[in-house]
PDB file of N, CA and C in Angstrom:
ATOM      1  N   UNK A   1     392.794  26.701  55.363  1.00 51.00           N
ATOM      2  CA  UNK A   1     393.932  27.435  55.165  1.00 51.00           C
ATOM      3  C   UNK A   1     394.037  28.573  56.126  1.00 51.00           C
ATOM      4  N   UNK A   2     395.013  28.628  57.080  1.00 58.00           N
ATOM      5  CA  UNK A   2     395.044  29.705  58.031  1.00 58.00           C
ATOM      6  C   UNK A   2     395.345  31.055  57.359  1.00 58.00           C
ATOM      7  N   UNK A   3     394.784  32.044  58.126  1.00 66.00           N
ATOM      8  CA  UNK A   3     394.993  33.370  57.623  1.00 66.00           C
ATOM      9  C   UNK A   3     396.432  33.749  57.863  1.00 66.00           C
ATOM     10  N   UNK A   4     397.024  34.535  56.880  1.00 78.00           N
ATOM     11  CA  UNK A   4     398.495  34.940  56.990  1.00 78.00           C
ATOM     12  C   UNK A   4     398.651  36.028  57.999  1.00 78.00           C
ATOM     13  N   UNK A   5     397.580  36.774  58.344  1.00 86.00           N
ATOM     14  CA  UNK A   5     397.627  37.721  59.438  1.00 86.00           C
ATOM     15  C   UNK A   5     396.801  37.252  60.561  1.00 86.00           C
ATOM     16  N   UNK A   6     396.694  36.073  60.898  1.00 87.00           N
ATOM     17  CA  UNK A   6     395.993  35.506  61.947  1.00 87.00           C
ATOM     18  C   UNK A   6     396.370  36.144  63.300  1.00 87.00           C
ATOM     19  N   UNK A   7     397.660  36.419  63.557  1.00 90.00           N
ATOM     20  CA  UNK A   7     398.039  36.983  64.820  1.00 90.00           C
ATOM     21  C   UNK A   7     397.427  38.345  64.963  1.00 90.00           C
ATOM     22  N   UNK A   8     397.516  39.211  63.998  1.00 93.00           N
ATOM     23  CA  UNK A   8     396.798  40.523  64.050  1.00 93.00           C
ATOM     24  C   UNK A   8     395.336  40.406  64.331  1.00 93.00           C
ATOM     25  N   UNK A   9     394.676  39.430  63.640  1.00 91.00           N
ATOM     26  CA  UNK A   9     393.220  39.266  63.892  1.00 91.00           C
ATOM     27  C   UNK A   9     393.042  38.731  65.304  1.00 91.00           C
ATOM     28  N   UNK A  10     393.850  37.921  65.746  1.00 94.00           N
ATOM     29  CA  UNK A  10     393.704  37.375  67.099  1.00 94.00           C
ATOM     30  C   UNK A  10     393.752  38.529  68.164  1.00 94.00           C
ATOM     31  N   UNK A  11     394.713  39.420  67.960  1.00 96.00           N
ATOM     32  CA  UNK A  11     394.927  40.435  68.851  1.00 96.00           C
ATOM     33  C   UNK A  11     393.576  41.358  68.864  1.00 96.00           C
ATOM     34  N   UNK A  12     393.088  41.672  67.555  1.00 96.00           N
ATOM     35  CA  UNK A  12     391.949  42.479  67.424  1.00 96.00           C
ATOM     36  C   UNK A  12     390.731  41.826  68.181  1.00 96.00           C
ATOM     37  N   UNK A  13     390.641  40.533  67.975  1.00 96.00           N
ATOM     38  CA  UNK A  13     389.577  39.739  68.729  1.00 96.00           C
ATOM     39  C   UNK A  13     389.611  39.964  70.220  1.00 96.00           C
ATOM     40  N   UNK A  14     390.776  39.914  70.643  1.00 97.00           N
ATOM     41  CA  UNK A  14     391.034  39.952  72.167  1.00 97.00           C
ATOM     42  C   UNK A  14     390.548  41.425  72.616  1.00 97.00           C
ATOM     43  N   UNK A  15     391.019  42.393  71.794  1.00 98.00           N
ATOM     44  CA  UNK A  15     390.582  43.829  72.170  1.00 98.00           C
ATOM     45  C   UNK A  15     389.147  44.001  72.153  1.00 98.00           C
ATOM     46  N   UNK A  16     388.473  43.458  71.129  1.00 97.00           N
ATOM     47  CA  UNK A  16     387.003  43.608  70.925  1.00 97.00           C
ATOM     48  C   UNK A  16     386.303  42.930  72.072  1.00 97.00           C
ATOM     49  N   UNK A  17     386.763  41.686  72.478  1.00 97.00           N
ATOM     50  CA  UNK A  17     386.103  40.983  73.625  1.00 97.00           C
ATOM     51  C   UNK A  17     386.221  41.789  74.856  1.00 97.00           C
ATOM     52  N   UNK A  18     387.400  42.309  75.102  1.00 97.00           N
ATOM     53  CA  UNK A  18     387.601  43.170  76.314  1.00 97.00           C
ATOM     54  C   UNK A  18     386.720  44.311  76.336  1.00 97.00           C
ATOM     55  N   UNK A  19     386.592  45.016  75.127  1.00 97.00           N
ATOM     56  CA  UNK A  19     385.755  46.116  74.972  1.00 97.00           C
ATOM     57  C   UNK A  19     384.282  45.845  75.412  1.00 97.00           C
ATOM     58  N   UNK A  20     383.774  44.758  74.837  1.00 97.00           N
ATOM     59  CA  UNK A  20     382.351  44.325  75.147  1.00 97.00           C
ATOM     60  C   UNK A  20     382.184  43.946  76.521  1.00 97.00           C
ATOM     61  N   UNK A  21     383.217  43.406  77.161  1.00 96.00           N
ATOM     62  CA  UNK A  21     383.106  43.008  78.683  1.00 96.00           C
ATOM     63  C   UNK A  21     383.094  44.323  79.467  1.00 96.00           C
ATOM     64  N   UNK A  22     383.908  45.331  79.078  1.00 97.00           N
ATOM     65  CA  UNK A  22     384.011  46.671  79.892  1.00 97.00           C
ATOM     66  C   UNK A  22     382.712  47.401  79.621  1.00 97.00           C
ATOM     67  N   UNK A  23     382.033  47.327  78.585  1.00 97.00           N
ATOM     68  CA  UNK A  23     380.811  48.015  78.231  1.00 97.00           C
ATOM     69  C   UNK A  23     379.580  47.511  79.018  1.00 97.00           C
ATOM     70  N   UNK A  24     379.773  46.316  79.508  1.00 95.00           N
ATOM     71  CA  UNK A  24     378.609  45.739  80.313  1.00 95.00           C
ATOM     72  C   UNK A  24     378.472  46.463  81.566  1.00 95.00           C
ATOM     73  N   UNK A  25     379.473  47.024  82.220  1.00 92.00           N
ATOM     74  CA  UNK A  25     379.334  47.809  83.398  1.00 92.00           C
ATOM     75  C   UNK A  25     378.713  49.219  83.067  1.00 92.00           C
ATOM     76  N   UNK A  26     378.891  49.724  81.883  1.00 95.00           N
ATOM     77  CA  UNK A  26     378.408  51.144  81.529  1.00 95.00           C
ATOM     78  C   UNK A  26     376.994  50.876  81.060  1.00 95.00           C
ATOM     79  N   UNK A  27     376.599  49.817  80.510  1.00 96.00           N
ATOM     80  CA  UNK A  27     375.256  49.599  79.944  1.00 96.00           C
ATOM     81  C   UNK A  27     374.677  48.308  80.496  1.00 96.00           C
ATOM     82  N   UNK A  28     374.251  48.203  81.823  1.00 95.00           N
ATOM     83  CA  UNK A  28     373.708  47.029  82.406  1.00 95.00           C
ATOM     84  C   UNK A  28     372.450  46.540  81.685  1.00 95.00           C
ATOM     85  N   UNK A  29     371.698  47.311  80.955  1.00 96.00           N
ATOM     86  CA  UNK A  29     370.675  46.917  80.337  1.00 96.00           C
ATOM     87  C   UNK A  29     370.973  46.118  79.084  1.00 96.00           C
ATOM     88  N   UNK A  30     372.133  46.120  78.672  1.00 96.00           N
ATOM     89  CA  UNK A  30     372.756  45.526  77.444  1.00 96.00           C
ATOM     90  C   UNK A  30     373.675  44.372  77.851  1.00 96.00           C
ATOM     91  N   UNK A  31     373.680  43.944  79.146  1.00 96.00           N
ATOM     92  CA  UNK A  31     374.614  43.000  79.608  1.00 96.00           C
ATOM     93  C   UNK A  31     374.549  41.626  78.813  1.00 96.00           C
ATOM     94  N   UNK A  32     373.389  41.128  78.523  1.00 96.00           N
ATOM     95  CA  UNK A  32     373.249  39.792  77.896  1.00 96.00           C
ATOM     96  C   UNK A  32     373.719  39.818  76.462  1.00 96.00           C
ATOM     97  N   UNK A  33     373.316  40.822  75.698  1.00 96.00           N
ATOM     98  CA  UNK A  33     373.843  40.892  74.316  1.00 96.00           C
ATOM     99  C   UNK A  33     375.469  41.139  74.222  1.00 96.00           C
ATOM    100  N   UNK A  34     375.890  41.964  75.161  1.00 97.00           N
ATOM    101  CA  UNK A  34     377.330  42.306  75.167  1.00 97.00           C
ATOM    102  C   UNK A  34     378.114  41.095  75.561  1.00 97.00           C
ATOM    103  N   UNK A  35     377.587  40.220  76.501  1.00 96.00           N
ATOM    104  CA  UNK A  35     378.209  39.068  76.885  1.00 96.00           C
ATOM    105  C   UNK A  35     378.252  38.045  75.680  1.00 96.00           C
ATOM    106  N   UNK A  36     377.212  37.948  74.936  1.00 94.00           N
ATOM    107  CA  UNK A  36     377.245  37.085  73.841  1.00 94.00           C
ATOM    108  C   UNK A  36     378.140  37.476  72.788  1.00 94.00           C
ATOM    109  N   UNK A  37     378.252  38.798  72.555  1.00 94.00           N
ATOM    110  CA  UNK A  37     379.182  39.321  71.589  1.00 94.00           C
ATOM    111  C   UNK A  37     380.656  39.060  72.020  1.00 94.00           C
ATOM    112  N   UNK A  38     380.833  39.167  73.297  1.00 96.00           N
ATOM    113  CA  UNK A  38     382.143  38.828  73.899  1.00 96.00           C
ATOM    114  C   UNK A  38     382.575  37.390  73.586  1.00 96.00           C
ATOM    115  N   UNK A  39     381.593  36.534  73.797  1.00 94.00           N
ATOM    116  CA  UNK A  39     381.812  35.097  73.718  1.00 94.00           C
ATOM    117  C   UNK A  39     382.170  34.805  72.171  1.00 94.00           C
ATOM    118  N   UNK A  40     381.520  35.371  71.141  1.00 92.00           N
ATOM    119  CA  UNK A  40     381.790  35.311  69.817  1.00 92.00           C
ATOM    120  C   UNK A  40     383.172  35.718  69.438  1.00 92.00           C
ATOM    121  N   UNK A  41     383.544  36.910  70.051  1.00 94.00           N
ATOM    122  CA  UNK A  41     384.975  37.402  69.778  1.00 94.00           C
ATOM    123  C   UNK A  41     386.092  36.382  70.309  1.00 94.00           C
ATOM    124  N   UNK A  42     385.804  35.892  71.591  1.00 96.00           N
ATOM    125  CA  UNK A  42     386.776  34.921  72.116  1.00 96.00           C
ATOM    126  C   UNK A  42     386.745  33.686  71.409  1.00 96.00           C
ATOM    127  N   UNK A  43     385.574  33.247  70.844  1.00 92.00           N
ATOM    128  CA  UNK A  43     385.491  31.950  70.036  1.00 92.00           C
ATOM    129  C   UNK A  43     386.381  32.165  68.753  1.00 92.00           C
ATOM    130  N   UNK A  44     386.184  33.269  68.125  1.00 91.00           N
ATOM    131  CA  UNK A  44     386.817  33.573  66.905  1.00 91.00           C
ATOM    132  C   UNK A  44     388.353  33.673  67.217  1.00 91.00           C
ATOM    133  N   UNK A  45     388.773  34.217  68.333  1.00 94.00           N
ATOM    134  CA  UNK A  45     390.225  34.239  68.662  1.00 94.00           C
ATOM    135  C   UNK A  45     390.788  32.876  68.910  1.00 94.00           C
ATOM    136  N   UNK A  46     390.096  32.029  69.497  1.00 94.00           N
ATOM    137  CA  UNK A  46     390.467  30.629  69.845  1.00 94.00           C
ATOM    138  C   UNK A  46     390.619  29.841  68.478  1.00 94.00           C
ATOM    139  N   UNK A  47     389.761  30.122  67.587  1.00 91.00           N
ATOM    140  CA  UNK A  47     389.908  29.313  66.202  1.00 91.00           C
ATOM    141  C   UNK A  47     391.211  29.951  65.498  1.00 91.00           C
ATOM    142  N   UNK A  48     391.340  31.228  65.547  1.00 91.00           N
ATOM    143  CA  UNK A  48     392.595  31.764  64.965  1.00 91.00           C
ATOM    144  C   UNK A  48     393.962  31.319  65.568  1.00 91.00           C
ATOM    145  N   UNK A  49     393.894  31.273  66.932  1.00 93.00           N
ATOM    146  CA  UNK A  49     395.064  30.735  67.625  1.00 93.00           C
ATOM    147  C   UNK A  49     395.342  29.282  67.323  1.00 93.00           C
ATOM    148  N   UNK A  50     394.359  28.560  67.071  1.00 91.00           N
ATOM    149  CA  UNK A  50     394.599  27.158  66.844  1.00 91.00           C
ATOM    150  C   UNK A  50     394.896  26.843  65.387  1.00 91.00           C
ATOM    151  N   UNK A  51     394.919  27.894  64.566  1.00 88.00           N
ATOM    152  CA  UNK A  51     395.246  27.784  63.101  1.00 88.00           C
ATOM    153  C   UNK A  51     394.221  27.257  62.231  1.00 88.00           C
ATOM    154  N   UNK A  52     392.878  27.244  62.713  1.00 78.00           N
ATOM    155  CA  UNK A  52     391.849  26.799  61.977  1.00 78.00           C
ATOM    156  C   UNK A  52     391.238  27.888  61.004  1.00 78.00           C
ATOM    157  N   UNK A  53     390.291  27.436  60.196  1.00 79.00           N
ATOM    158  CA  UNK A  53     389.522  28.444  59.405  1.00 79.00           C
ATOM    159  C   UNK A  53     388.551  29.097  60.320  1.00 79.00           C
ATOM    160  N   UNK A  54     388.600  30.300  60.443  1.00 80.00           N
ATOM    161  CA  UNK A  54     387.665  31.114  61.296  1.00 80.00           C
ATOM    162  C   UNK A  54     386.252  30.969  60.841  1.00 80.00           C
ATOM    163  N   UNK A  55     385.374  30.584  61.692  1.00 77.00           N
ATOM    164  CA  UNK A  55     383.881  30.551  61.373  1.00 77.00           C
ATOM    165  C   UNK A  55     383.143  31.119  62.596  1.00 77.00           C
ATOM    166  N   UNK A  56     382.139  31.869  62.338  1.00 70.00           N
ATOM    167  CA  UNK A  56     381.289  32.364  63.339  1.00 70.00           C
ATOM    168  C   UNK A  56     380.163  31.432  63.669  1.00 70.00           C
ATOM    169  N   UNK A  57     380.247  30.768  64.832  1.00 66.00           N
ATOM    170  CA  UNK A  57     379.247  29.712  65.078  1.00 66.00           C
ATOM    171  C   UNK A  57     378.230  30.317  66.105  1.00 66.00           C
ATOM    172  N   UNK A  58     377.022  29.720  66.051  1.00 66.00           N
ATOM    173  CA  UNK A  58     375.991  30.094  67.072  1.00 66.00           C
ATOM    174  C   UNK A  58     376.544  29.710  68.455  1.00 66.00           C
ATOM    175  N   UNK A  59     376.320  30.733  69.479  1.00 57.00           N
ATOM    176  CA  UNK A  59     376.734  30.497  70.721  1.00 57.00           C
ATOM    177  C   UNK A  59     375.806  29.503  71.513  1.00 57.00           C
ATOM    178  N   UNK A  60     376.261  28.581  72.220  1.00 57.00           N
ATOM    179  CA  UNK A  60     375.523  27.649  72.926  1.00 57.00           C
ATOM    180  C   UNK A  60     375.113  27.994  74.332  1.00 57.00           C
TER     181      UNK A  60
END
């Protein structure tokens, strides 16, 4: 069952992913974890945009 507010969540996921990506330049020692977080936010956004049931999956 898709979320009724999926569009709002999708926008929030995009903002979070961009925030993580921007933080990488300010915290180079945290680049890898921030990149992984960004990937998770983008994956969640993709799931929401496709109308699926959002699940946080391990990054490959």
